[in-house]
PDB file of C-alpha atoms in Angstrom:
ATOM      1  CA  MET B   1     -15.067   4.669 -27.210  1.00  0.00           C
ATOM      2  CA  ALA B   2     -13.344   5.625 -23.734  1.00  0.00           C
ATOM      3  CA  ARG B   3     -10.515   3.609 -22.287  1.00  0.00           C
ATOM      4  CA  THR B   4     -11.314   2.466 -18.878  1.00  0.00           C
ATOM      5  CA  SER B   5      -8.466   3.436 -16.533  1.00  0.00           C
ATOM      6  CA  LEU B   6      -6.062   1.607 -14.182  1.00  0.00           C
ATOM      7  CA  SER B   7      -7.632   3.354 -11.491  1.00  0.00           C
ATOM      8  CA  GLU B   8     -11.029   2.702 -11.964  1.00  0.00           C
ATOM      9  CA  ILE B   9     -10.342  -0.679 -12.346  1.00  0.00           C
ATOM     10  CA  GLU B  10      -8.574  -1.102  -9.269  1.00  0.00           C
ATOM     11  CA  GLN B  11     -11.722   0.765  -7.468  1.00  0.00           C
ATOM     12  CA  ARG B  12     -13.959  -1.745  -9.138  1.00  0.00           C
ATOM     13  CA  ASN B  13     -12.180  -4.393  -8.107  1.00  0.00           C
ATOM     14  CA  ASN B  14     -12.326  -3.276  -4.688  1.00  0.00           C
ATOM     15  CA  ARG B  15     -15.850  -2.644  -4.384  1.00  0.00           C
ATOM     16  CA  THR B  16     -16.320  -6.035  -5.379  1.00  0.00           C
ATOM     17  CA  LEU B  17     -13.963  -7.445  -2.732  1.00  0.00           C
ATOM     18  CA  GLU B  18     -15.948  -5.225  -0.096  1.00  0.00           C
ATOM     19  CA  TYR B  19     -19.029  -6.286  -1.051  1.00  0.00           C
ATOM     20  CA  MET B  20     -17.903 -10.067  -1.015  1.00  0.00           C
ATOM     21  CA  HIS B  21     -16.627  -9.596   2.456  1.00  0.00           C
ATOM     22  CA  ASN B  22     -20.138  -8.559   3.897  1.00  0.00           C
ATOM     23  CA  HIS B  23     -21.816 -10.789   1.468  1.00  0.00           C
ATOM     24  CA  SER B  24     -21.149 -14.875   2.153  1.00  0.00           C
ATOM     25  CA  SER B  25     -22.206 -15.425  -1.968  1.00  0.00           C
ATOM     26  CA  VAL B  26     -22.956 -12.967  -4.397  1.00  0.00           C
ATOM     27  CA  THR B  27     -24.200 -13.588  -8.673  1.00  0.00           C
ATOM     28  CA  VAL B  28     -23.268 -11.417 -11.792  1.00  0.00           C
ATOM     29  CA  GLU B  29     -26.381  -9.912 -11.855  1.00  0.00           C
ATOM     30  CA  GLU B  30     -26.303  -8.740  -8.115  1.00  0.00           C
ATOM     31  CA  LEU B  31     -22.913  -7.070  -8.500  1.00  0.00           C
ATOM     32  CA  ALA B  32     -23.773  -5.695 -11.952  1.00  0.00           C
ATOM     33  CA  GLN B  33     -26.521  -3.779  -9.883  1.00  0.00           C
ATOM     34  CA  TYR B  34     -24.449  -2.993  -6.848  1.00  0.00           C
ATOM     35  CA  LEU B  35     -21.240  -1.592  -9.469  1.00  0.00           C
ATOM     36  CA  GLN B  36     -23.708   0.057 -11.970  1.00  0.00           C
ATOM     37  CA  VAL B  37     -22.035  -1.595 -14.896  1.00  0.00           C
ATOM     38  CA  SER B  38     -22.763  -4.246 -17.363  1.00  0.00           C
ATOM     39  CA  THR B  39     -22.976  -8.238 -16.858  1.00  0.00           C
ATOM     40  CA  VAL B  40     -20.099  -8.568 -19.203  1.00  0.00           C
ATOM     41  CA  THR B  41     -17.722  -6.268 -17.243  1.00  0.00           C
ATOM     42  CA  VAL B  42     -18.568  -7.875 -13.876  1.00  0.00           C
ATOM     43  CA  ARG B  43     -17.676 -11.568 -15.735  1.00  0.00           C
ATOM     44  CA  ARG B  44     -14.457 -10.067 -17.309  1.00  0.00           C
ATOM     45  CA  ASP B  45     -13.481  -8.592 -13.532  1.00  0.00           C
ATOM     46  CA  LEU B  46     -14.561 -12.008 -11.893  1.00  0.00           C
ATOM     47  CA  ASN B  47     -12.302 -13.633 -14.311  1.00  0.00           C
ATOM     48  CA  TYR B  48      -9.432 -11.711 -13.338  1.00  0.00           C
ATOM     49  CA  LEU B  49     -10.157 -12.169  -9.203  1.00  0.00           C
ATOM     50  CA  LEU B  50     -10.643 -15.731  -9.851  1.00  0.00           C
ATOM     51  CA  ASN B  51      -7.273 -16.061 -11.828  1.00  0.00           C
ATOM     52  CA  GLU B  52      -5.671 -14.184  -8.923  1.00  0.00           C
ATOM     53  CA  LYS B  53      -6.845 -16.540  -6.420  1.00  0.00           C
ATOM     54  CA  MET B  54      -8.947 -13.767  -4.519  1.00  0.00           C
ATOM     55  CA  VAL B  55     -12.307 -15.673  -5.235  1.00  0.00           C
ATOM     56  CA  LEU B  56     -13.919 -18.834  -5.496  1.00  0.00           C
ATOM     57  CA  ARG B  57     -16.883 -20.288  -7.928  1.00  0.00           C
ATOM     58  CA  THR B  58     -18.967 -21.977  -5.114  1.00  0.00           C
ATOM     59  CA  SER B  59     -21.482 -23.206  -7.302  1.00  0.00           C
ATOM     60  CA  ALA B  60     -23.032 -22.674 -10.620  1.00  0.00           C
ATOM     61  CA  GLY B  61     -23.422 -18.734 -11.150  1.00  0.00           C
ATOM     62  CA  HIS B  62     -22.205 -17.836  -7.361  1.00  0.00           C
ATOM     63  CA  TYR B  63     -19.031 -16.387  -6.074  1.00  0.00           C
ATOM     64  CA  ALA B  64     -17.188 -16.187  -3.003  1.00  0.00           C
ATOM     65  CA  LEU B  65     -14.081 -14.548  -1.186  1.00  0.00           C
ATOM     66  CA  ASN B  66     -11.000 -16.899  -1.128  1.00  0.00           C
ATOM     67  CA  GLU B  67     -11.051 -17.228   2.636  1.00  0.00           C
ATOM     68  CA  ASP B  68      -8.404 -20.353   2.766  1.00  0.00           C
ATOM     69  CA  PRO B  69      -5.915 -19.272   5.713  1.00  0.00           C
ATOM     70  CA  SER B  70      -3.112 -20.591   3.779  1.00  0.00           C
ATOM     71  CA  PHE B  71      -3.407 -18.006   1.251  1.00  0.00           C
ATOM     72  CA  ASP B  72      -1.997 -15.342   1.119  1.00  0.00           C
ATOM     73  CA  VAL B  73      -3.350 -12.140   1.108  1.00  0.00           C
ATOM     74  CA  ALA B  74      -3.037 -10.330  -2.504  1.00  0.00           C
ATOM     75  CA  LEU B  75      -3.104  -6.971  -2.932  1.00  0.00           C
ATOM     76  CA  PHE B  76      -6.814  -6.100  -3.577  1.00  0.00           C
ATOM     77  CA  GLN B  77      -7.554  -7.513  -0.244  1.00  0.00           C
ATOM     78  CA  ARG B  78      -5.054  -5.415   1.542  1.00  0.00           C
ATOM     79  CA  TYR B  79      -5.832  -2.329  -0.580  1.00  0.00           C
ATOM     80  CA  SER B  80      -9.174  -2.622   0.483  1.00  0.00           C
ATOM     81  CA  ALA B  81      -8.729  -2.648   3.742  1.00  0.00           C
ATOM     82  CA  HIS B  82      -9.228   1.089   5.765  1.00  0.00           C
ATOM     83  CA  HIS B  83      -8.773   2.525   1.968  1.00  0.00           C
ATOM     84  CA  LEU B  84     -10.190   5.704   3.155  1.00  0.00           C
ATOM     85  CA  GLU B  85      -7.564   5.931   5.897  1.00  0.00           C
ATOM     86  CA  LYS B  86      -5.092   5.145   3.723  1.00  0.00           C
ATOM     87  CA  THR B  87      -5.600   8.125   1.686  1.00  0.00           C
ATOM     88  CA  ALA B  88      -6.494  10.420   4.496  1.00  0.00           C
ATOM     89  CA  ILE B  89      -3.052   9.409   5.255  1.00  0.00           C
ATOM     90  CA  ALA B  90      -1.271   9.811   1.868  1.00  0.00           C
ATOM     91  CA  ARG B  91      -2.611  13.218   1.270  1.00  0.00           C
ATOM     92  CA  ALA B  92      -1.190  14.413   4.880  1.00  0.00           C
ATOM     93  CA  ALA B  93       1.937  12.695   3.690  1.00  0.00           C
ATOM     94  CA  LEU B  94       2.580  14.687   0.648  1.00  0.00           C
ATOM     95  CA  ASP B  95       2.594  17.438   1.978  1.00  0.00           C
ATOM     96  CA  LEU B  96       6.144  16.578   3.664  1.00  0.00           C
ATOM     97  CA  ILE B  97       8.162  16.398   0.250  1.00  0.00           C
ATOM     98  CA  PRO B  98       9.404  19.480  -0.888  1.00  0.00           C
ATOM     99  CA  SER B  99      10.446  20.118  -4.705  1.00  0.00           C
ATOM    100  CA  GLY B 100      13.497  18.735  -5.454  1.00  0.00           C
ATOM    101  CA  SER B 101      13.349  15.705  -3.314  1.00  0.00           C
ATOM    102  CA  VAL B 102      14.774  12.185  -3.594  1.00  0.00           C
ATOM    103  CA  ILE B 103      12.021  10.146  -1.972  1.00  0.00           C
ATOM    104  CA  GLY B 104      12.054   6.087  -1.254  1.00  0.00           C
ATOM    105  CA  LEU B 105       8.534   4.546  -1.544  1.00  0.00           C
ATOM    106  CA  ASP B 106       8.269   0.807  -0.265  1.00  0.00           C
ATOM    107  CA  SER B 107       5.598  -1.489  -2.008  1.00  0.00           C
ATOM    108  CA  SER B 108       2.986  -1.215   0.661  1.00  0.00           C
ATOM    109  CA  THR B 109      -0.606  -0.428  -0.234  1.00  0.00           C
ATOM    110  CA  THR B 110      -0.556   2.472   2.041  1.00  0.00           C
ATOM    111  CA  VAL B 111       2.354   3.922   0.319  1.00  0.00           C
ATOM    112  CA  LEU B 112       0.900   3.345  -2.696  1.00  0.00           C
ATOM    113  CA  GLU B 113      -1.904   5.701  -2.170  1.00  0.00           C
ATOM    114  CA  LEU B 114       0.814   8.417  -1.768  1.00  0.00           C
ATOM    115  CA  GLY B 115       2.695   7.206  -5.370  1.00  0.00           C
ATOM    116  CA  LYS B 116      -0.787   7.792  -6.692  1.00  0.00           C
ATOM    117  CA  LEU B 117      -0.262  11.542  -5.810  1.00  0.00           C
ATOM    118  CA  LEU B 118       3.091  12.557  -6.685  1.00  0.00           C
ATOM    119  CA  SER B 119       2.034  13.607 -10.073  1.00  0.00           C
ATOM    120  CA  GLN B 120       1.241  16.940  -8.296  1.00  0.00           C
ATOM    121  CA  LYS B 121       4.580  17.590  -7.357  1.00  0.00           C
ATOM    122  CA  GLU B 122       7.470  18.437  -9.473  1.00  0.00           C
ATOM    123  CA  HIS B 123      11.028  17.689 -10.018  1.00  0.00           C
ATOM    124  CA  LEU B 124      11.224  14.576  -7.851  1.00  0.00           C
ATOM    125  CA  THR B 125      13.182  11.704  -8.082  1.00  0.00           C
ATOM    126  CA  VAL B 126      10.988   8.308  -7.316  1.00  0.00           C
ATOM    127  CA  VAL B 127      12.551   5.073  -6.344  1.00  0.00           C
ATOM    128  CA  THR B 128      10.399   2.590  -5.686  1.00  0.00           C
ATOM    129  CA  ASN B 129      10.071  -1.602  -5.859  1.00  0.00           C
ATOM    130  CA  ASN B 130       6.146  -1.253  -6.041  1.00  0.00           C
ATOM    131  CA  LEU B 131       5.328  -2.235  -9.749  1.00  0.00           C
ATOM    132  CA  PHE B 132       2.204  -0.179  -9.628  1.00  0.00           C
ATOM    133  CA  ILE B 133       3.453   3.316  -9.070  1.00  0.00           C
ATOM    134  CA  PRO B 134       5.346   3.618 -12.248  1.00  0.00           C
ATOM    135  CA  ALA B 135       1.529   3.142 -13.830  1.00  0.00           C
ATOM    136  CA  TYR B 136       0.751   6.204 -12.525  1.00  0.00           C
ATOM    137  CA  LEU B 137       3.646   8.422 -12.665  1.00  0.00           C
ATOM    138  CA  CYS B 138       5.507   7.446 -15.810  1.00  0.00           C
ATOM    139  CA  GLN B 139       3.431  10.196 -17.984  1.00  0.00           C
ATOM    140  CA  HIS B 140       4.917  13.337 -15.913  1.00  0.00           C
ATOM    141  CA  PRO B 141       7.980  14.050 -17.169  1.00  0.00           C
ATOM    142  CA  SER B 142       8.874  16.828 -14.332  1.00  0.00           C
ATOM    143  CA  LEU B 143       9.696  13.329 -12.402  1.00  0.00           C
ATOM    144  CA  LYS B 144      12.589  11.190 -12.092  1.00  0.00           C
ATOM    145  CA  LEU B 145      11.178   7.184 -11.772  1.00  0.00           C
ATOM    146  CA  PHE B 146      13.217   4.546 -11.178  1.00  0.00           C
ATOM    147  CA  LEU B 147      11.888   1.137 -10.659  1.00  0.00           C
ATOM    148  CA  ALA B 148      14.364  -1.286  -8.032  1.00  0.00           C
ATOM    149  CA  GLY B 149      14.774  -4.220 -10.582  1.00  0.00           C
ATOM    150  CA  GLY B 150      14.810  -7.732  -9.009  1.00  0.00           C
ATOM    151  CA  SER B 151      12.323 -10.725  -8.595  1.00  0.00           C
ATOM    152  CA  VAL B 152       8.771 -10.445  -9.072  1.00  0.00           C
ATOM    153  CA  TYR B 153       6.759 -10.754  -5.902  1.00  0.00           C
ATOM    154  CA  LEU B 154       3.307 -11.117  -7.075  1.00  0.00           C
ATOM    155  CA  ALA B 155       1.674 -11.538  -3.675  1.00  0.00           C
ATOM    156  CA  GLN B 156       2.966  -8.025  -2.963  1.00  0.00           C
ATOM    157  CA  ASN B 157       2.789  -6.593  -6.326  1.00  0.00           C
ATOM    158  CA  SER B 158       6.425  -5.542  -6.268  1.00  0.00           C
ATOM    159  CA  THR B 159      10.318  -6.646  -6.584  1.00  0.00           C
ATOM    160  CA  GLU B 160      12.209  -8.361  -3.673  1.00  0.00           C
ATOM    161  CA  GLY B 161      15.569 -10.128  -3.341  1.00  0.00           C
ATOM    162  CA  ALA B 162      19.024  -9.486  -3.251  1.00  0.00           C
ATOM    163  CA  ASP B 163      19.050  -7.427  -6.614  1.00  0.00           C
ATOM    164  CA  THR B 164      16.270  -4.995  -5.463  1.00  0.00           C
ATOM    165  CA  CYS B 165      18.173  -4.389  -2.365  1.00  0.00           C
ATOM    166  CA  ARG B 166      21.072  -3.280  -4.315  1.00  0.00           C
ATOM    167  CA  SER B 167      18.832  -1.333  -6.752  1.00  0.00           C
ATOM    168  CA  ILE B 168      17.584   0.712  -4.186  1.00  0.00           C
ATOM    169  CA  SER B 169      20.872   1.105  -2.324  1.00  0.00           C
ATOM    170  CA  CYS B 170      22.042   2.857  -5.169  1.00  0.00           C
ATOM    171  CA  PHE B 171      20.437   6.172  -3.799  1.00  0.00           C
ATOM    172  CA  HIS B 172      20.832   8.613  -0.881  1.00  0.00           C
ATOM    173  CA  TYR B 173      16.893   9.566  -0.224  1.00  0.00           C
ATOM    174  CA  ASP B 174      16.087  12.829   1.497  1.00  0.00           C
ATOM    175  CA  ILE B 175      12.559  11.090   2.543  1.00  0.00           C
ATOM    176  CA  VAL B 176      11.639   7.458   2.802  1.00  0.00           C
ATOM    177  CA  PHE B 177       8.155   6.412   2.974  1.00  0.00           C
ATOM    178  CA  ILE B 178       7.092   3.200   4.814  1.00  0.00           C
ATOM    179  CA  SER B 179       4.322   1.276   6.167  1.00  0.00           C
ATOM    180  CA  ALA B 180       3.840  -2.392   7.670  1.00  0.00           C
ATOM    181  CA  ASN B 181       1.652  -4.611   9.393  1.00  0.00           C
ATOM    182  CA  ALA B 182       1.971  -3.569  12.818  1.00  0.00           C
ATOM    183  CA  PHE B 183       3.616  -0.703  14.764  1.00  0.00           C
ATOM    184  CA  ASP B 184       4.492  -1.366  18.972  1.00  0.00           C
ATOM    185  CA  PHE B 185       5.306   1.442  20.684  1.00  0.00           C
ATOM    186  CA  GLU B 186       7.643  -0.965  22.281  1.00  0.00           C
ATOM    187  CA  HIS B 187       9.799  -2.144  19.171  1.00  0.00           C
ATOM    188  CA  GLY B 188       8.539  -0.143  16.423  1.00  0.00           C
ATOM    189  CA  LEU B 189       7.576  -1.711  12.941  1.00  0.00           C
ATOM    190  CA  SER B 190       6.980  -5.283  12.506  1.00  0.00           C
ATOM    191  CA  ASN B 191       6.105  -7.374   8.925  1.00  0.00           C
ATOM    192  CA  LEU B 192       4.316 -10.601   8.724  1.00  0.00           C
ATOM    193  CA  ASP B 193       5.629 -10.562   4.991  1.00  0.00           C
ATOM    194  CA  PHE B 194       9.292 -11.569   5.618  1.00  0.00           C
ATOM    195  CA  GLU B 195      10.192 -11.106   1.985  1.00  0.00           C
ATOM    196  CA  SER B 196       9.666  -7.305   1.422  1.00  0.00           C
ATOM    197  CA  VAL B 197      11.541  -6.729   4.938  1.00  0.00           C
ATOM    198  CA  ASP B 198      15.020  -6.354   3.497  1.00  0.00           C
ATOM    199  CA  SER B 199      13.745  -3.767   0.714  1.00  0.00           C
ATOM    200  CA  LYS B 200      12.470  -1.949   3.298  1.00  0.00           C
ATOM    201  CA  VAL B 201      15.826  -2.073   5.485  1.00  0.00           C
ATOM    202  CA  ALA B 202      17.355  -1.208   2.203  1.00  0.00           C
ATOM    203  CA  PHE B 203      15.663   2.369   1.937  1.00  0.00           C
ATOM    204  CA  LEU B 204      16.147   3.011   5.402  1.00  0.00           C
ATOM    205  CA  ASN B 205      19.610   2.421   5.579  1.00  0.00           C
ATOM    206  CA  HIS B 206      20.201   5.288   2.792  1.00  0.00           C
ATOM    207  CA  THR B 207      17.969   7.978   3.759  1.00  0.00           C
ATOM    208  CA  ASP B 208      18.218  11.357   5.623  1.00  0.00           C
ATOM    209  CA  ARG B 209      14.307  10.822   6.848  1.00  0.00           C
ATOM    210  CA  CYS B 210      12.225   8.191   7.547  1.00  0.00           C
ATOM    211  CA  VAL B 211       8.451   8.538   7.674  1.00  0.00           C
ATOM    212  CA  VAL B 212       6.091   5.804   8.556  1.00  0.00           C
ATOM    213  CA  MET B 213       2.199   5.817   7.373  1.00  0.00           C
ATOM    214  CA  VAL B 214      -0.214   3.267   9.352  1.00  0.00           C
ATOM    215  CA  ASP B 215      -3.516   3.740   9.571  1.00  0.00           C
ATOM    216  CA  SER B 216      -4.488   3.596  13.465  1.00  0.00           C
ATOM    217  CA  SER B 217      -5.667  -0.391  13.253  1.00  0.00           C
ATOM    218  CA  LYS B 218      -1.957  -1.203  13.169  1.00  0.00           C
ATOM    219  CA  ILE B 219      -0.930   0.947  16.249  1.00  0.00           C
ATOM    220  CA  GLY B 220      -0.285  -0.912  19.588  1.00  0.00           C
ATOM    221  CA  LYS B 221       0.443  -4.362  17.770  1.00  0.00           C
ATOM    222  CA  HIS B 222       2.940  -6.412  16.737  1.00  0.00           C
ATOM    223  CA  ALA B 223       3.443  -8.787  13.693  1.00  0.00           C
ATOM    224  CA  GLY B 224       6.100 -11.264  12.856  1.00  0.00           C
ATOM    225  CA  ARG B 225       9.280  -9.651  11.860  1.00  0.00           C
ATOM    226  CA  MET B 226      10.795  -6.354  13.849  1.00  0.00           C
ATOM    227  CA  PHE B 227      12.718  -4.301  11.228  1.00  0.00           C
ATOM    228  CA  LEU B 228      12.374  -0.333  12.908  1.00  0.00           C
ATOM    229  CA  PRO B 229      12.844   0.612  16.305  1.00  0.00           C
ATOM    230  CA  THR B 230      10.773   3.801  17.174  1.00  0.00           C
ATOM    231  CA  SER B 231      14.294   5.570  17.534  1.00  0.00           C
ATOM    232  CA  LYS B 232      14.983   6.078  14.011  1.00  0.00           C
ATOM    233  CA  ILE B 233      11.337   6.960  13.150  1.00  0.00           C
ATOM    234  CA  ASP B 234      11.158  11.056  12.463  1.00  0.00           C
ATOM    235  CA  VAL B 235       7.529  11.043  11.346  1.00  0.00           C
ATOM    236  CA  VAL B 236       4.157   8.584  12.091  1.00  0.00           C
ATOM    237  CA  VAL B 237       0.977   9.873   9.435  1.00  0.00           C
ATOM    238  CA  THR B 238      -2.031   8.147  10.836  1.00  0.00           C
ATOM    239  CA  ASP B 239      -5.714   8.416  10.541  1.00  0.00           C
ATOM    240  CA  ASN B 240      -7.807  10.401  13.310  1.00  0.00           C
ATOM    241  CA  GLY B 241      -8.717   6.705  14.599  1.00  0.00           C
ATOM    242  CA  VAL B 242      -5.764   7.140  17.023  1.00  0.00           C
ATOM    243  CA  THR B 243      -6.708   7.397  20.249  1.00  0.00           C
ATOM    244  CA  GLU B 244      -5.641   9.827  23.001  1.00  0.00           C
ATOM    245  CA  ASP B 245      -3.153   7.432  25.491  1.00  0.00           C
ATOM    246  CA  GLN B 246      -1.302   6.859  21.841  1.00  0.00           C
ATOM    247  CA  ILE B 247      -0.534  10.257  20.896  1.00  0.00           C
ATOM    248  CA  THR B 248       0.497  10.729  24.412  1.00  0.00           C
ATOM    249  CA  GLN B 249       2.894   7.823  23.981  1.00  0.00           C
ATOM    250  CA  PHE B 250       3.996   9.372  20.616  1.00  0.00           C
ATOM    251  CA  GLN B 251       5.005  12.680  22.502  1.00  0.00           C
ATOM    252  CA  GLN B 252       6.882  10.346  25.190  1.00  0.00           C
ATOM    253  CA  GLN B 253       8.584   8.818  22.249  1.00  0.00           C
ATOM    254  CA  GLY B 254       9.882  11.803  20.543  1.00  0.00           C
ATOM    255  CA  ILE B 255       8.326  10.902  17.361  1.00  0.00           C
ATOM    256  CA  THR B 256       6.312  13.501  15.242  1.00  0.00           C
ATOM    257  CA  LEU B 257       2.627  13.035  14.706  1.00  0.00           C
ATOM    258  CA  ILE B 258       0.872  13.716  12.174  1.00  0.00           C
ATOM    259  CA  VAL B 259      -3.190  13.420  12.142  1.00  0.00           C
ATOM    260  CA  ALA B 260      -4.742  12.914   8.566  1.00  0.00           C
ATOM    261  CA  ARG B 261      -8.408  14.418   8.904  1.00  0.00           C
TER     262      ARG B 261
END
């Protein structure tokens, strides 16, 4: 019997969360019909999402998203937001990587999409603190893969903390790929999740080139802790939702803009 891949499970979980986002309450049978899978598979997926506190059992046989404002946004909810844009951005960013490069990848879901594509490249050295990226790349012998050690931070599915930053700082990078919650033309990148900022800065302190990957919904906004001014950004890769006014502002800032199609 064929084994279900991690990618298929991820995609199914994201489709489940997207469907639940648009419906106040759903049943196992309803999800099985929507996903075209068995009710056994749906129950297994829901058990995982319940354990991760991404969904709630609202009544007998009914489920809903956990929308408690105190709940830290889990990976699959972040992953499902603007997923098509993120995959387009990743494909465009892939073209920026020459063979033989040493690259750093942060723990963001946008950069995760790039990580999934790196098997198309050869002779790369890849350093990341994203716990999912090694699962996609560990079977490719032409890639040297390093997972930065440290404390496991489940909310971001990453390693974080002082040990992680020291591991990241052991390398010098040709290119680092970074994302964040917001990009502001006055202040640069900012993030709501303070725990992950230090690891991003560790990457940025040891690179020749910084590539920012953000979907257009994040442009013109700020969030929490600022950590990367626009003067330190070499390239921004975004989707075609970017406005003409924003394109002009990128040009005025001297930042190379790549619009993924």
